[in-house]
mmCIF file of C-alpha atoms in Angstrom:
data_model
loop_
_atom_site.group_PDB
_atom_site.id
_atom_site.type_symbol
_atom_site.label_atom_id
_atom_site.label_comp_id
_atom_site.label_asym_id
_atom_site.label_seq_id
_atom_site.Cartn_x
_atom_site.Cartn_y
_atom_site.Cartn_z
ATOM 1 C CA UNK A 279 -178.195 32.465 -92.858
ATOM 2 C CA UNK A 280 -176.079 31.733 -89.757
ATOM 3 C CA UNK A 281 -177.355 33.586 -86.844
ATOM 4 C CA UNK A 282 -175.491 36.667 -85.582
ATOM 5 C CA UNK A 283 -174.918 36.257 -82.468
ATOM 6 C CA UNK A 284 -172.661 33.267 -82.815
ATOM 7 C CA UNK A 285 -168.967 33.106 -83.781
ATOM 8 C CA UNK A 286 -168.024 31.118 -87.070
ATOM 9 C CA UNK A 287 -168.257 27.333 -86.983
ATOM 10 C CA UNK A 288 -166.839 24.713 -89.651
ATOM 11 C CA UNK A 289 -168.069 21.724 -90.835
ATOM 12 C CA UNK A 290 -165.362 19.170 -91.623
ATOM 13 C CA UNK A 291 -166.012 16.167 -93.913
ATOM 14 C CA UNK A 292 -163.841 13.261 -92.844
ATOM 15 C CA UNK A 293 -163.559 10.176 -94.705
ATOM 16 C CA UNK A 294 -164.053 6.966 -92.379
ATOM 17 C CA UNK A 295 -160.517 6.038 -92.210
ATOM 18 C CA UNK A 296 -160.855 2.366 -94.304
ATOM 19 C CA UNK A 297 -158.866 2.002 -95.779
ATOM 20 C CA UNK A 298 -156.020 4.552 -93.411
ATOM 21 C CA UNK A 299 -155.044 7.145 -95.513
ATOM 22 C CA UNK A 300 -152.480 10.252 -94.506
ATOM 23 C CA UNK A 301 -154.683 13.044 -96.128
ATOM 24 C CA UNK A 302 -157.385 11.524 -93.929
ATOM 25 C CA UNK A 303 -155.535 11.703 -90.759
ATOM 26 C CA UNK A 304 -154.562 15.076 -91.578
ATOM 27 C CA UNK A 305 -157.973 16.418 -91.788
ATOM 28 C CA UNK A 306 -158.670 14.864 -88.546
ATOM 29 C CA UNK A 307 -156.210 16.212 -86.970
ATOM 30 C CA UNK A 308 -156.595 19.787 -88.268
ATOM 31 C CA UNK A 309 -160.354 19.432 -86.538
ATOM 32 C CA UNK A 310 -159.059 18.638 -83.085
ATOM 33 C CA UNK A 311 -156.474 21.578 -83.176
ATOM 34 C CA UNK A 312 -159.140 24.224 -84.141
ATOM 35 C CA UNK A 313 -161.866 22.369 -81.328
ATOM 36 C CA UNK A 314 -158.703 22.633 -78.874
ATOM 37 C CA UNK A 315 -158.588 26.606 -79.950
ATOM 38 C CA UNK A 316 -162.099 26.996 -80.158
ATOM 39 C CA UNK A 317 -164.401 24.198 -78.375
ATOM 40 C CA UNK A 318 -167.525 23.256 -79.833
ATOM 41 C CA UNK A 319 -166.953 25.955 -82.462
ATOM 42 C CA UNK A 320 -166.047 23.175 -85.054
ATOM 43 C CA UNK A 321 -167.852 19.825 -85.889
ATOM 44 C CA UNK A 322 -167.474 16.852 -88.064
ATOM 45 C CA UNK A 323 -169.488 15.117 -90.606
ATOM 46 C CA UNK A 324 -168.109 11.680 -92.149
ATOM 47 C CA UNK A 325 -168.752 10.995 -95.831
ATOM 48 C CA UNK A 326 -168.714 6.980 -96.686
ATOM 49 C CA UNK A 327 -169.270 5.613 -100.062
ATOM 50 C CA UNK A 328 -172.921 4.978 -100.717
ATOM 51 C CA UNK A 329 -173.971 6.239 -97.240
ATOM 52 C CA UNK A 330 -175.063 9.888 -98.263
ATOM 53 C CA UNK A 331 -177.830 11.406 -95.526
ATOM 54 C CA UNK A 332 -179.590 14.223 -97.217
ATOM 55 C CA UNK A 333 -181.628 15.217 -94.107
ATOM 56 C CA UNK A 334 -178.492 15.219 -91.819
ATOM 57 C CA UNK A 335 -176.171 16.794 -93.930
ATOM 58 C CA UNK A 336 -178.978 19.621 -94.581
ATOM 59 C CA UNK A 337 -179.382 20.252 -90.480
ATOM 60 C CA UNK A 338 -175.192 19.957 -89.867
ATOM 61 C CA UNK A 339 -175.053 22.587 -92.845
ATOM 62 C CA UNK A 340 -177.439 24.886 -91.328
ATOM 63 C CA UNK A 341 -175.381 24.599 -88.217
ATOM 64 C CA UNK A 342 -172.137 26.016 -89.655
ATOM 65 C CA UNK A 343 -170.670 28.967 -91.408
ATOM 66 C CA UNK A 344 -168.162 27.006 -93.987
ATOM 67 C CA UNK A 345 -167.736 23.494 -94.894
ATOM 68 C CA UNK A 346 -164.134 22.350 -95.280
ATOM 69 C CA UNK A 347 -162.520 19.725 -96.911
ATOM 70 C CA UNK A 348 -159.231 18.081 -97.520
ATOM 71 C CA UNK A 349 -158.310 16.255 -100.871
ATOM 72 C CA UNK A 350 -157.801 13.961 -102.109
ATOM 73 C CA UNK A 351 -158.749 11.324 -99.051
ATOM 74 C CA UNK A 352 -158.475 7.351 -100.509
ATOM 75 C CA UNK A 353 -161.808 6.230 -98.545
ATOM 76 C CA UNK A 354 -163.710 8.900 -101.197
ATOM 77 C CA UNK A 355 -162.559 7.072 -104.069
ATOM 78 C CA UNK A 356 -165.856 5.667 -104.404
ATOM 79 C CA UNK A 357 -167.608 8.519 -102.995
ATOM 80 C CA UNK A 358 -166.290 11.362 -104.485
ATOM 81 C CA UNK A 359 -170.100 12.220 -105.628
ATOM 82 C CA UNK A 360 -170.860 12.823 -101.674
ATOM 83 C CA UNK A 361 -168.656 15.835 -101.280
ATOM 84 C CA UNK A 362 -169.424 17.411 -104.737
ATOM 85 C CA UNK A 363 -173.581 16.959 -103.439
ATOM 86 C CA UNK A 364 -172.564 18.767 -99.683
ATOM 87 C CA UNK A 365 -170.877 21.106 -101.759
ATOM 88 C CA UNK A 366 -173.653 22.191 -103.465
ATOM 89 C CA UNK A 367 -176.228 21.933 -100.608
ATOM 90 C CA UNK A 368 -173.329 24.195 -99.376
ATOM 91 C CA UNK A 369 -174.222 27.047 -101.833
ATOM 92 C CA UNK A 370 -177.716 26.410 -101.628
ATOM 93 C CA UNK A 371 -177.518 27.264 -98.192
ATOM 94 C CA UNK A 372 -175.262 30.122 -98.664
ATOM 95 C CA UNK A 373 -172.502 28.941 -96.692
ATOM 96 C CA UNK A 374 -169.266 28.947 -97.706
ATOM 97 C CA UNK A 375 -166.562 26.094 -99.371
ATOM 98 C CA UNK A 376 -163.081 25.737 -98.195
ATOM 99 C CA UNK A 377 -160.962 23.179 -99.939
ATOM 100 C CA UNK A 378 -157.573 22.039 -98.575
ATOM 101 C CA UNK A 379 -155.732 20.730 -101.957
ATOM 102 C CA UNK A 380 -152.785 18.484 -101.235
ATOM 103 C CA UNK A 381 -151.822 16.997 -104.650
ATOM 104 C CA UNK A 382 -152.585 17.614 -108.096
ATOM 105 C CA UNK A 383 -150.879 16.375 -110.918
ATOM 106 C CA UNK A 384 -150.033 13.005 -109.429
ATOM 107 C CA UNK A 385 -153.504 12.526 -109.154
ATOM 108 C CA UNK A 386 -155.444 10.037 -112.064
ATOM 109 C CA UNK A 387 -157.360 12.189 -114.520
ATOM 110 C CA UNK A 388 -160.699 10.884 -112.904
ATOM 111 C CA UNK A 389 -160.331 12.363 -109.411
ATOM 112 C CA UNK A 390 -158.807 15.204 -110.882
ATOM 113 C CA UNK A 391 -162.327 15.458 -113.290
ATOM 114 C CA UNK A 392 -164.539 14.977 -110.112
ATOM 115 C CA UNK A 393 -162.459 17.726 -108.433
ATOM 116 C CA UNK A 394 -162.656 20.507 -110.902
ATOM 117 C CA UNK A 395 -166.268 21.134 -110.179
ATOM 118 C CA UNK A 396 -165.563 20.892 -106.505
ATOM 119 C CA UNK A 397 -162.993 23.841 -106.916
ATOM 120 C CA UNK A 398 -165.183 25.820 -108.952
ATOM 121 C CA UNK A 399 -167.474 25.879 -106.057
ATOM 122 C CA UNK A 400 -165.285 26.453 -103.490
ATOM 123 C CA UNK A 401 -164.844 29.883 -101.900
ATOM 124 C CA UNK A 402 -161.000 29.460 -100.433
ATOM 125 C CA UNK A 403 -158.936 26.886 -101.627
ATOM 126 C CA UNK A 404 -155.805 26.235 -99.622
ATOM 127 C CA UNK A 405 -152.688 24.208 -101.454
ATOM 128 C CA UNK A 406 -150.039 22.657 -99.056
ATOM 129 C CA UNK A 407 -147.286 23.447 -101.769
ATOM 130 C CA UNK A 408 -145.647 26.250 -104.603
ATOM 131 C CA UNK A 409 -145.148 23.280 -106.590
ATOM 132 C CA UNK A 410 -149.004 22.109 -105.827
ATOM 133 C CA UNK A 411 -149.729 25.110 -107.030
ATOM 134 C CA UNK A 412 -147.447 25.646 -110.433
ATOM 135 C CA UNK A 413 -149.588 21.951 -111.189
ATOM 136 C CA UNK A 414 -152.883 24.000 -110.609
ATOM 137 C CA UNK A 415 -151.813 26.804 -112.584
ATOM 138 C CA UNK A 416 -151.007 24.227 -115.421
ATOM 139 C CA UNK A 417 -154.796 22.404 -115.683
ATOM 140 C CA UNK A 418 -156.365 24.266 -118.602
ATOM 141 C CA UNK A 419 -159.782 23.673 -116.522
ATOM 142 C CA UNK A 420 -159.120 25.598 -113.677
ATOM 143 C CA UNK A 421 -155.784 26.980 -113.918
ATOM 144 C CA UNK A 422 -156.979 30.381 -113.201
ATOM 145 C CA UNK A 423 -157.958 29.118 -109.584
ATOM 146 C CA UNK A 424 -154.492 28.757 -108.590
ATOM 147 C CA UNK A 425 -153.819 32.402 -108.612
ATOM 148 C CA UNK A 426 -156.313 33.067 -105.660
ATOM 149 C CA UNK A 427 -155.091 29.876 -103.629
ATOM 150 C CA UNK A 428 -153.710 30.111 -100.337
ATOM 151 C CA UNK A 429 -150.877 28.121 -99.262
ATOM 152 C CA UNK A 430 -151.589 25.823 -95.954
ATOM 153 C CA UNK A 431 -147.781 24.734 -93.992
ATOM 154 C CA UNK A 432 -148.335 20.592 -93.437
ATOM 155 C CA UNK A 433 -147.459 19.795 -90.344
ATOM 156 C CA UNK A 434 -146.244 15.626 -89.886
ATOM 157 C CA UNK A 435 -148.884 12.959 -89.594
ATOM 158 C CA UNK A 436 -147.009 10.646 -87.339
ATOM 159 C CA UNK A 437 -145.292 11.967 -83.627
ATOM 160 C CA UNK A 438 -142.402 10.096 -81.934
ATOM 161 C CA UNK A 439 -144.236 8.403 -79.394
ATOM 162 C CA UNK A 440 -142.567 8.093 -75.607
ATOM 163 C CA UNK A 441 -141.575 4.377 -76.308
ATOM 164 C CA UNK A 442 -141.245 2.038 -79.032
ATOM 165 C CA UNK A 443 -142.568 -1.504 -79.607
ATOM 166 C CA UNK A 444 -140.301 -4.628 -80.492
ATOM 167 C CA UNK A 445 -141.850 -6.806 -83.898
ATOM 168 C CA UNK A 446 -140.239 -9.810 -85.456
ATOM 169 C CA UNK A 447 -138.571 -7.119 -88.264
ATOM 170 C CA UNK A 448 -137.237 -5.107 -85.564
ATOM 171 C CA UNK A 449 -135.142 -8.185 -84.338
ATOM 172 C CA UNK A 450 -134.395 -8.678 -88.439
ATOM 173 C CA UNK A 451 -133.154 -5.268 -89.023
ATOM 174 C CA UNK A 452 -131.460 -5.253 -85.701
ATOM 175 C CA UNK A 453 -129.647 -8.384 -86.236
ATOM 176 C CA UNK A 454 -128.599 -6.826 -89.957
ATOM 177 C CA UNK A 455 -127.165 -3.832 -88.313
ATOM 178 C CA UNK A 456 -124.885 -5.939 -85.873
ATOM 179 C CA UNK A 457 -123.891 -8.458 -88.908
ATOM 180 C CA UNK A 458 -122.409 -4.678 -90.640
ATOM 181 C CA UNK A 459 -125.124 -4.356 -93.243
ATOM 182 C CA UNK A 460 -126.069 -0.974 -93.661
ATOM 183 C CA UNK A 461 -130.081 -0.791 -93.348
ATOM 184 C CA UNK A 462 -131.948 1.768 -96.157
ATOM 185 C CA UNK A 463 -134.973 2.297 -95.216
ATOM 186 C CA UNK A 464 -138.075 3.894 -97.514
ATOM 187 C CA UNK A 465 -141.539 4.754 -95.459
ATOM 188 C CA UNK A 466 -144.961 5.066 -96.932
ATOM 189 C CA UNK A 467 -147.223 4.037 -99.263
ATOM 190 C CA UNK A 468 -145.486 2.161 -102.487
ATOM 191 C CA UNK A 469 -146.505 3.862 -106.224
ATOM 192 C CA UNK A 470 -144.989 5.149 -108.693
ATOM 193 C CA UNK A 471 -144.686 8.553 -107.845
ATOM 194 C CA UNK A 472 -142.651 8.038 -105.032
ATOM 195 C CA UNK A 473 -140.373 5.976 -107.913
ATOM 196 C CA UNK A 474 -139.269 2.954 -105.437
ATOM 197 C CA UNK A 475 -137.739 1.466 -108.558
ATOM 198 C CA UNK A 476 -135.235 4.234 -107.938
ATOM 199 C CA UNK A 477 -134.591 3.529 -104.360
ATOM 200 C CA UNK A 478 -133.854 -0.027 -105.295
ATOM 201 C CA UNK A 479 -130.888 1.112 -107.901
ATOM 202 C CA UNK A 480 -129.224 2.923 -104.515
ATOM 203 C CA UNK A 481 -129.122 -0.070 -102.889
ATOM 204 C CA UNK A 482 -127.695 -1.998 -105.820
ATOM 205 C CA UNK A 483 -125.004 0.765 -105.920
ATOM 206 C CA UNK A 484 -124.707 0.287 -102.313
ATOM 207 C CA UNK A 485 -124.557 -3.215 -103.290
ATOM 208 C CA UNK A 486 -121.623 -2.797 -106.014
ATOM 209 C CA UNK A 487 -119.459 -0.603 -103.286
ATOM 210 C CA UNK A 488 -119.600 -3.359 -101.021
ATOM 211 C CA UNK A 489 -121.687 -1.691 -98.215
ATOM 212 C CA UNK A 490 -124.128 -4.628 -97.972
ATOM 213 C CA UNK A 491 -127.237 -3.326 -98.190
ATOM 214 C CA UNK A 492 -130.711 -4.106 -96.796
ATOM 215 C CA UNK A 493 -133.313 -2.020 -97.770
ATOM 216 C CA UNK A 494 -136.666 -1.766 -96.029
ATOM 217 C CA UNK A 495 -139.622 -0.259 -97.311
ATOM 218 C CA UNK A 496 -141.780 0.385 -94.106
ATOM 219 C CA UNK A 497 -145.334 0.452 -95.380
ATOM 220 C CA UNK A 498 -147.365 -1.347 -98.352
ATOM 221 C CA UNK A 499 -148.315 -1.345 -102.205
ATOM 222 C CA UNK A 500 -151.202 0.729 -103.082
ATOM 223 C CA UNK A 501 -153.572 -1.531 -105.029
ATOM 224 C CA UNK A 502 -154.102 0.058 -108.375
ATOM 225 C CA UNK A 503 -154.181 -1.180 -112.361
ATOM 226 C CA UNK A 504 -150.761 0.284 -113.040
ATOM 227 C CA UNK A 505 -149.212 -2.915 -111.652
ATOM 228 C CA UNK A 506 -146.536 -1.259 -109.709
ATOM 229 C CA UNK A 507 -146.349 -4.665 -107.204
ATOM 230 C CA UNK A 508 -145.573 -6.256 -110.059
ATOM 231 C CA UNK A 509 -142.838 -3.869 -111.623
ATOM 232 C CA UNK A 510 -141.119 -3.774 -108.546
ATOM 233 C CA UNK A 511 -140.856 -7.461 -107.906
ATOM 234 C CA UNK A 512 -139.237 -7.871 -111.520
ATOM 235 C CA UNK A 513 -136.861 -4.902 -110.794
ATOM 236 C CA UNK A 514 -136.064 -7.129 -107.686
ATOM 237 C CA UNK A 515 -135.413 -9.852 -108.903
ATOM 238 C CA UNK A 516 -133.597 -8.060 -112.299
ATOM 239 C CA UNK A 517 -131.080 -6.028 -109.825
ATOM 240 C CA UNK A 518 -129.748 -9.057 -107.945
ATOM 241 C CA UNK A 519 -131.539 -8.166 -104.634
ATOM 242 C CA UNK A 520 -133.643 -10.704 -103.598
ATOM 243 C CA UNK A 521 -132.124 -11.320 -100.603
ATOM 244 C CA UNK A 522 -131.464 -7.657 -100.010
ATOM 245 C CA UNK A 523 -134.992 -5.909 -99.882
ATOM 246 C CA UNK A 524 -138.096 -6.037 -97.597
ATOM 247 C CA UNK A 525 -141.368 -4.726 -97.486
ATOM 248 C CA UNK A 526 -143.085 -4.377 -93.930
ATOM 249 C CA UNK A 527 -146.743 -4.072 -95.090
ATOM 250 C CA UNK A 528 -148.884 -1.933 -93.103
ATOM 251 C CA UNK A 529 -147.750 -0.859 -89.599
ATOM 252 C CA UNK A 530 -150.517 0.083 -87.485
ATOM 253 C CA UNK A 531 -148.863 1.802 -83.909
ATOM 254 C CA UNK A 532 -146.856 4.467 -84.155
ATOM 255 C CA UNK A 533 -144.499 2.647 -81.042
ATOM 256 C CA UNK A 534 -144.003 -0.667 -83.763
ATOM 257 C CA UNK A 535 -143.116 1.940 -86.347
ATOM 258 C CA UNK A 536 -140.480 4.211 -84.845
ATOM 259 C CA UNK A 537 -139.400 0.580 -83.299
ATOM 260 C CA UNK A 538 -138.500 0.098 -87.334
ATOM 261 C CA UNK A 539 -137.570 3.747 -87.805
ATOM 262 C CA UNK A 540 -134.537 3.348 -85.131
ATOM 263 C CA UNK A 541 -132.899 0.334 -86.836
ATOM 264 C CA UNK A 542 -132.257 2.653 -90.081
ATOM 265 C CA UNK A 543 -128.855 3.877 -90.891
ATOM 266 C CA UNK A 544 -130.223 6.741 -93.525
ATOM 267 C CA UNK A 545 -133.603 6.881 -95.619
ATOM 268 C CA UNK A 546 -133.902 7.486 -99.067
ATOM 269 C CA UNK A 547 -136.596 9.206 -101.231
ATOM 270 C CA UNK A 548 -135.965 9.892 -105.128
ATOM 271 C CA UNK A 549 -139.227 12.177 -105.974
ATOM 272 C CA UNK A 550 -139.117 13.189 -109.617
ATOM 273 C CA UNK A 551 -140.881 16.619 -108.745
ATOM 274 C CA UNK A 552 -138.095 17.374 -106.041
ATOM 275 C CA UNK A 553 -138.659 17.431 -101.963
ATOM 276 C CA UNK A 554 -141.805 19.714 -101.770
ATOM 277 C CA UNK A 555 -143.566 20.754 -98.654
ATOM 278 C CA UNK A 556 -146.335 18.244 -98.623
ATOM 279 C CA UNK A 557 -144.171 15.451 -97.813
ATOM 280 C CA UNK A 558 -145.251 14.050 -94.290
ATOM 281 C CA UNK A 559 -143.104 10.904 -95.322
ATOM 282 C CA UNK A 560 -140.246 12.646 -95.077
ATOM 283 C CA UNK A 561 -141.500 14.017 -91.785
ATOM 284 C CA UNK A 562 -142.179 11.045 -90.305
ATOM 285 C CA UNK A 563 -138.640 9.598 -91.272
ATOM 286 C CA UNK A 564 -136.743 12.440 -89.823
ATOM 287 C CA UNK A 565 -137.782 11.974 -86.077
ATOM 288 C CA UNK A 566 -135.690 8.913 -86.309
ATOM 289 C CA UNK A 567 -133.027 11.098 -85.692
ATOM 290 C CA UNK A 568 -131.475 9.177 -88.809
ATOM 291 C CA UNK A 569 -130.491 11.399 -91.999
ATOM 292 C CA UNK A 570 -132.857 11.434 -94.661
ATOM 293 C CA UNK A 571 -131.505 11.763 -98.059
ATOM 294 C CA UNK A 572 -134.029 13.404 -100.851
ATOM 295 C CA UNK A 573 -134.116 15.186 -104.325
ATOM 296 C CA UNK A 574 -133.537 18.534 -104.249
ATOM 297 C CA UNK A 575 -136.851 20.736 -104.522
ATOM 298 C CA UNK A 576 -137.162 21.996 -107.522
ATOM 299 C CA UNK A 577 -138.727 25.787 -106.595
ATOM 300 C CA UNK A 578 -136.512 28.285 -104.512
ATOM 301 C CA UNK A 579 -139.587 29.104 -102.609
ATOM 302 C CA UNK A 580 -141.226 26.013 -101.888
ATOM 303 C CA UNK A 581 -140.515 26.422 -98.411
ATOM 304 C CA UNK A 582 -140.962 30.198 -97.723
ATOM 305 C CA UNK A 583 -144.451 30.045 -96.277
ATOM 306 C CA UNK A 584 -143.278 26.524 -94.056
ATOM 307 C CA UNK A 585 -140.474 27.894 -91.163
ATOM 308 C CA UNK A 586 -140.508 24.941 -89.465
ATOM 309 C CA UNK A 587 -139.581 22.556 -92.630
ATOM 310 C CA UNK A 588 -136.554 25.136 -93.302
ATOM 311 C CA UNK A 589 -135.727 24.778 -90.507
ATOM 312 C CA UNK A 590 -135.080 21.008 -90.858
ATOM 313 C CA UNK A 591 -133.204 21.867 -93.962
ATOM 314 C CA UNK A 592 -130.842 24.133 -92.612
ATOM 315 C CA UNK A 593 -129.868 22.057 -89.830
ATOM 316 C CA UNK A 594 -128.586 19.241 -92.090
ATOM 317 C CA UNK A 595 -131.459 16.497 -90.533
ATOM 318 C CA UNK A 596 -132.705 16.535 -94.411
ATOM 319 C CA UNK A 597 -130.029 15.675 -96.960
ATOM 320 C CA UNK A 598 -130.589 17.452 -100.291
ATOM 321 C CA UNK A 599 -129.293 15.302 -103.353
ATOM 322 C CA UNK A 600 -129.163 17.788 -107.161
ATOM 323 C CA UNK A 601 -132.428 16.716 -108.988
ATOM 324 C CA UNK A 602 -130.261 15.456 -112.301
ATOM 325 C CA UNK A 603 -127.947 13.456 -109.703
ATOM 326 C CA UNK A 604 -127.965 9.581 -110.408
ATOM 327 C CA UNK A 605 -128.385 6.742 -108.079
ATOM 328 C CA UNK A 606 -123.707 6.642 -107.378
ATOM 329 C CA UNK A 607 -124.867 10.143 -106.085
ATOM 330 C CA UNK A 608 -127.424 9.163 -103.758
ATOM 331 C CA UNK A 609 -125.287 6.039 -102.728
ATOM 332 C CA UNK A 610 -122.447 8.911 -101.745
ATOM 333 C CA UNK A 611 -124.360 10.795 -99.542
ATOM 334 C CA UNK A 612 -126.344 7.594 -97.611
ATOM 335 C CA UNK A 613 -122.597 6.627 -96.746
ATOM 336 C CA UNK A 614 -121.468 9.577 -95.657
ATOM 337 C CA UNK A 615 -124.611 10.569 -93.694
ATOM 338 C CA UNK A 616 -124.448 6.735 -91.758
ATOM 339 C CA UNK A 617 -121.333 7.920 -90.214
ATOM 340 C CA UNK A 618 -123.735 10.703 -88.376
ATOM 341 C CA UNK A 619 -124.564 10.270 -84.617
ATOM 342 C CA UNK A 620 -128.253 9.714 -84.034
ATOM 343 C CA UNK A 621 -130.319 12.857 -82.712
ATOM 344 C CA UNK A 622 -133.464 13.175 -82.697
ATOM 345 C CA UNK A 623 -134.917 16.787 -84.125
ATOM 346 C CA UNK A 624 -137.155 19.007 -81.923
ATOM 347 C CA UNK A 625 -140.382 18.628 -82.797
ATOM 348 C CA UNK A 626 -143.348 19.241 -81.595
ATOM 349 C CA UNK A 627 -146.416 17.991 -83.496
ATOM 350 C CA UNK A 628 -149.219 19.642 -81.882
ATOM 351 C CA UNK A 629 -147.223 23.475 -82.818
ATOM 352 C CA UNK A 630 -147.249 22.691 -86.150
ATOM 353 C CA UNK A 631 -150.847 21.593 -86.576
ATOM 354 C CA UNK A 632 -151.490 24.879 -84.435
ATOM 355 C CA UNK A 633 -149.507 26.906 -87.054
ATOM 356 C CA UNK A 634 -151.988 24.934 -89.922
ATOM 357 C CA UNK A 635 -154.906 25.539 -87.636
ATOM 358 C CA UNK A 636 -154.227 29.580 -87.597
ATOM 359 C CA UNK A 637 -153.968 29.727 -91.087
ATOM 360 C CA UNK A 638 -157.657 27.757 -91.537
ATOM 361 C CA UNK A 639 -159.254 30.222 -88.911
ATOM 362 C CA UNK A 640 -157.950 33.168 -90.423
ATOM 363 C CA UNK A 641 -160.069 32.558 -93.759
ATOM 364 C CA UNK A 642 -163.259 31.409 -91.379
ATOM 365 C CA UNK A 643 -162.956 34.347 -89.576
#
């Protein structure tokens, strides 16, 4: 047992970062805001993929009060059995399990088979979302786990750093913008869930109102078998937008990315489950200072336990669109929100990931 005459600690499994991953960088972040709050009180343990260290996971356990992890993290795709085995050194050793849930029902029925045994073990389970959580409810596994869940507010991954960095695409976008084309942009990771086949069918009814569009998707495919690189290209090609669409590819420096971000006129996201709360994307986007149009969310409460996100709502920087609005809707309110003078939205990255940190330590404690 822990001794008594210590304060809690936490043991937070990272994942090693390759290949980068948002969930990832969220977990990291979470550490350094408790270890800022609470030095030395919280430590890290990285989990790679055919790496697993019995002996050293056994000593950091015996160190802590609670092991907590974030999920689902892209570097654990291959070693998803790690965390499910510190799990359950976990119980042996009679600490406890916190699990921070970000996504459910997007997920492939594989991780989402690895992960019912790690929520069965775990003692707290946070969910960044009401509409994370309806998914839960849903699983006929472990449905009944939802119902205890806490929910966690996400704070954004990404900060507007103090200066931006030119690129090549900078110049391209720039040089767009002063030719009259309005610039769309799109950031993240490309799959289907984030439907970029939709995005493209605003810009060709951009296209067919004469607004000469160039969209941008800042960030890259992620490999999988559902062939979404390929789907894409084809709805490309089939919309009459070859020379009207871009992908960056990975960005690594938050100064060459907002350097992208401040050439957009508007972003767009079309998420079939609505805006929810565990969109950093959407985060990230809106300290361009440029509107971001999005889907409607489809709970009334999704946002009740995240002030800070309604607060972005209410002041117009995120552009709701009705969920069963088609892509002439969208194109209506990325015109109308181009006209809007740039200005950049107060906020401070390191309060949020305190107000996520708070939450955390008031289960540990």
């Amino acid at each position: 047992m822990p001794s008594a005459d210590r304060s809690p600690a936490s043991l937070h499994l990272l994942g090693s970062g390759k290949p980068p991953c948002g969930i990832g960088d969220f977990s990291r972040l979470l550490l350094e805001s408790l270890q800022d709050g609470e030095p030395n009180r919280h430590a890290a343990l990285t989990v790679e993929p055919r790496a697993f260290r019995l002996a050293e996971t056994w000593r950091a356990l015996g160190r802590a009060d609670a092991v907590v992890a974030n999920f689902p993290v892209v570097a654990w795709k291959q070693a998803l059995f790690g965390p499910l085995a510190i799990y359950a050194l976990a119980k042996l050793r009679r600490r406890r399990c916190v699990t921070v849930l970000h996504e459910w029902a997007g997920l492939h029925r594989l991780r989402r088979l690895v992960l019912r045994p790690i929520l069965l073990l775990s003692d707290t389970i946070f969910l960044v979302s009401p509409q994370v959580r309806e998914e839960l409810a849903a699983d006929p596994l472990v449905g009944s786990l939802a119902s205890r869940a806490a929910l966690m507010p996400v704070p954004p991954n990404l900060a507007r750093p103090a200066s931006v960095a030119d690129s090549p695409l900078r110049q391209r976008l720039l040089d767009a913008r002063r030719e009259g084309r309005l610039v769309l942009g799109h950031f993240g990771s490309i799959y289907p869930g984030k439907q970029p086949e939709a995005v493209l069918d605003i810009a060709a009814a951009l296209k067919a109102r004469g607004a000469a569009p160039l969209l941008v998707f800042i960030g890259s495919f992620i490999k999988a078998s559902d062939g979404i690189e390929d789907i894409f290209r084809d709805k490309v090609a089939a919309s009459g937008l070859a020379d009207d669409v871009i992908v960056s590819g990975y960005v690594a420096s938050a100064e060459e990315l907002f350097g992208l971000f401040e050439t957009v006129d508007a972003f767009a996201y079309v998420l079939p489950e609505g805006l929810t709360a565990r969109r950093a994307s959407v985060l990230a986007s809106v300290q361009a200072g440029r509107p971001v149009v999005v889907t409607a969310p489809a709970l009334p409460d999704e946002f009740d336990h995240h002030p800070r996100y309604r607060a972005l709502l209410d002041s117009g920087a995120i552009v709701l669109v009705p969920r069963d609005a088609g892509s002439d809707a969208y194109a209506e309110h990325v015109l109308a929100a181009r006209a809007r003078p740039t200005s950049h939205p107060d906020l401070d990255r390191r309060t949020w990931f305190r107000d996520a940190a708070d939450v955390l330590r008031g289960k540990l404690s």
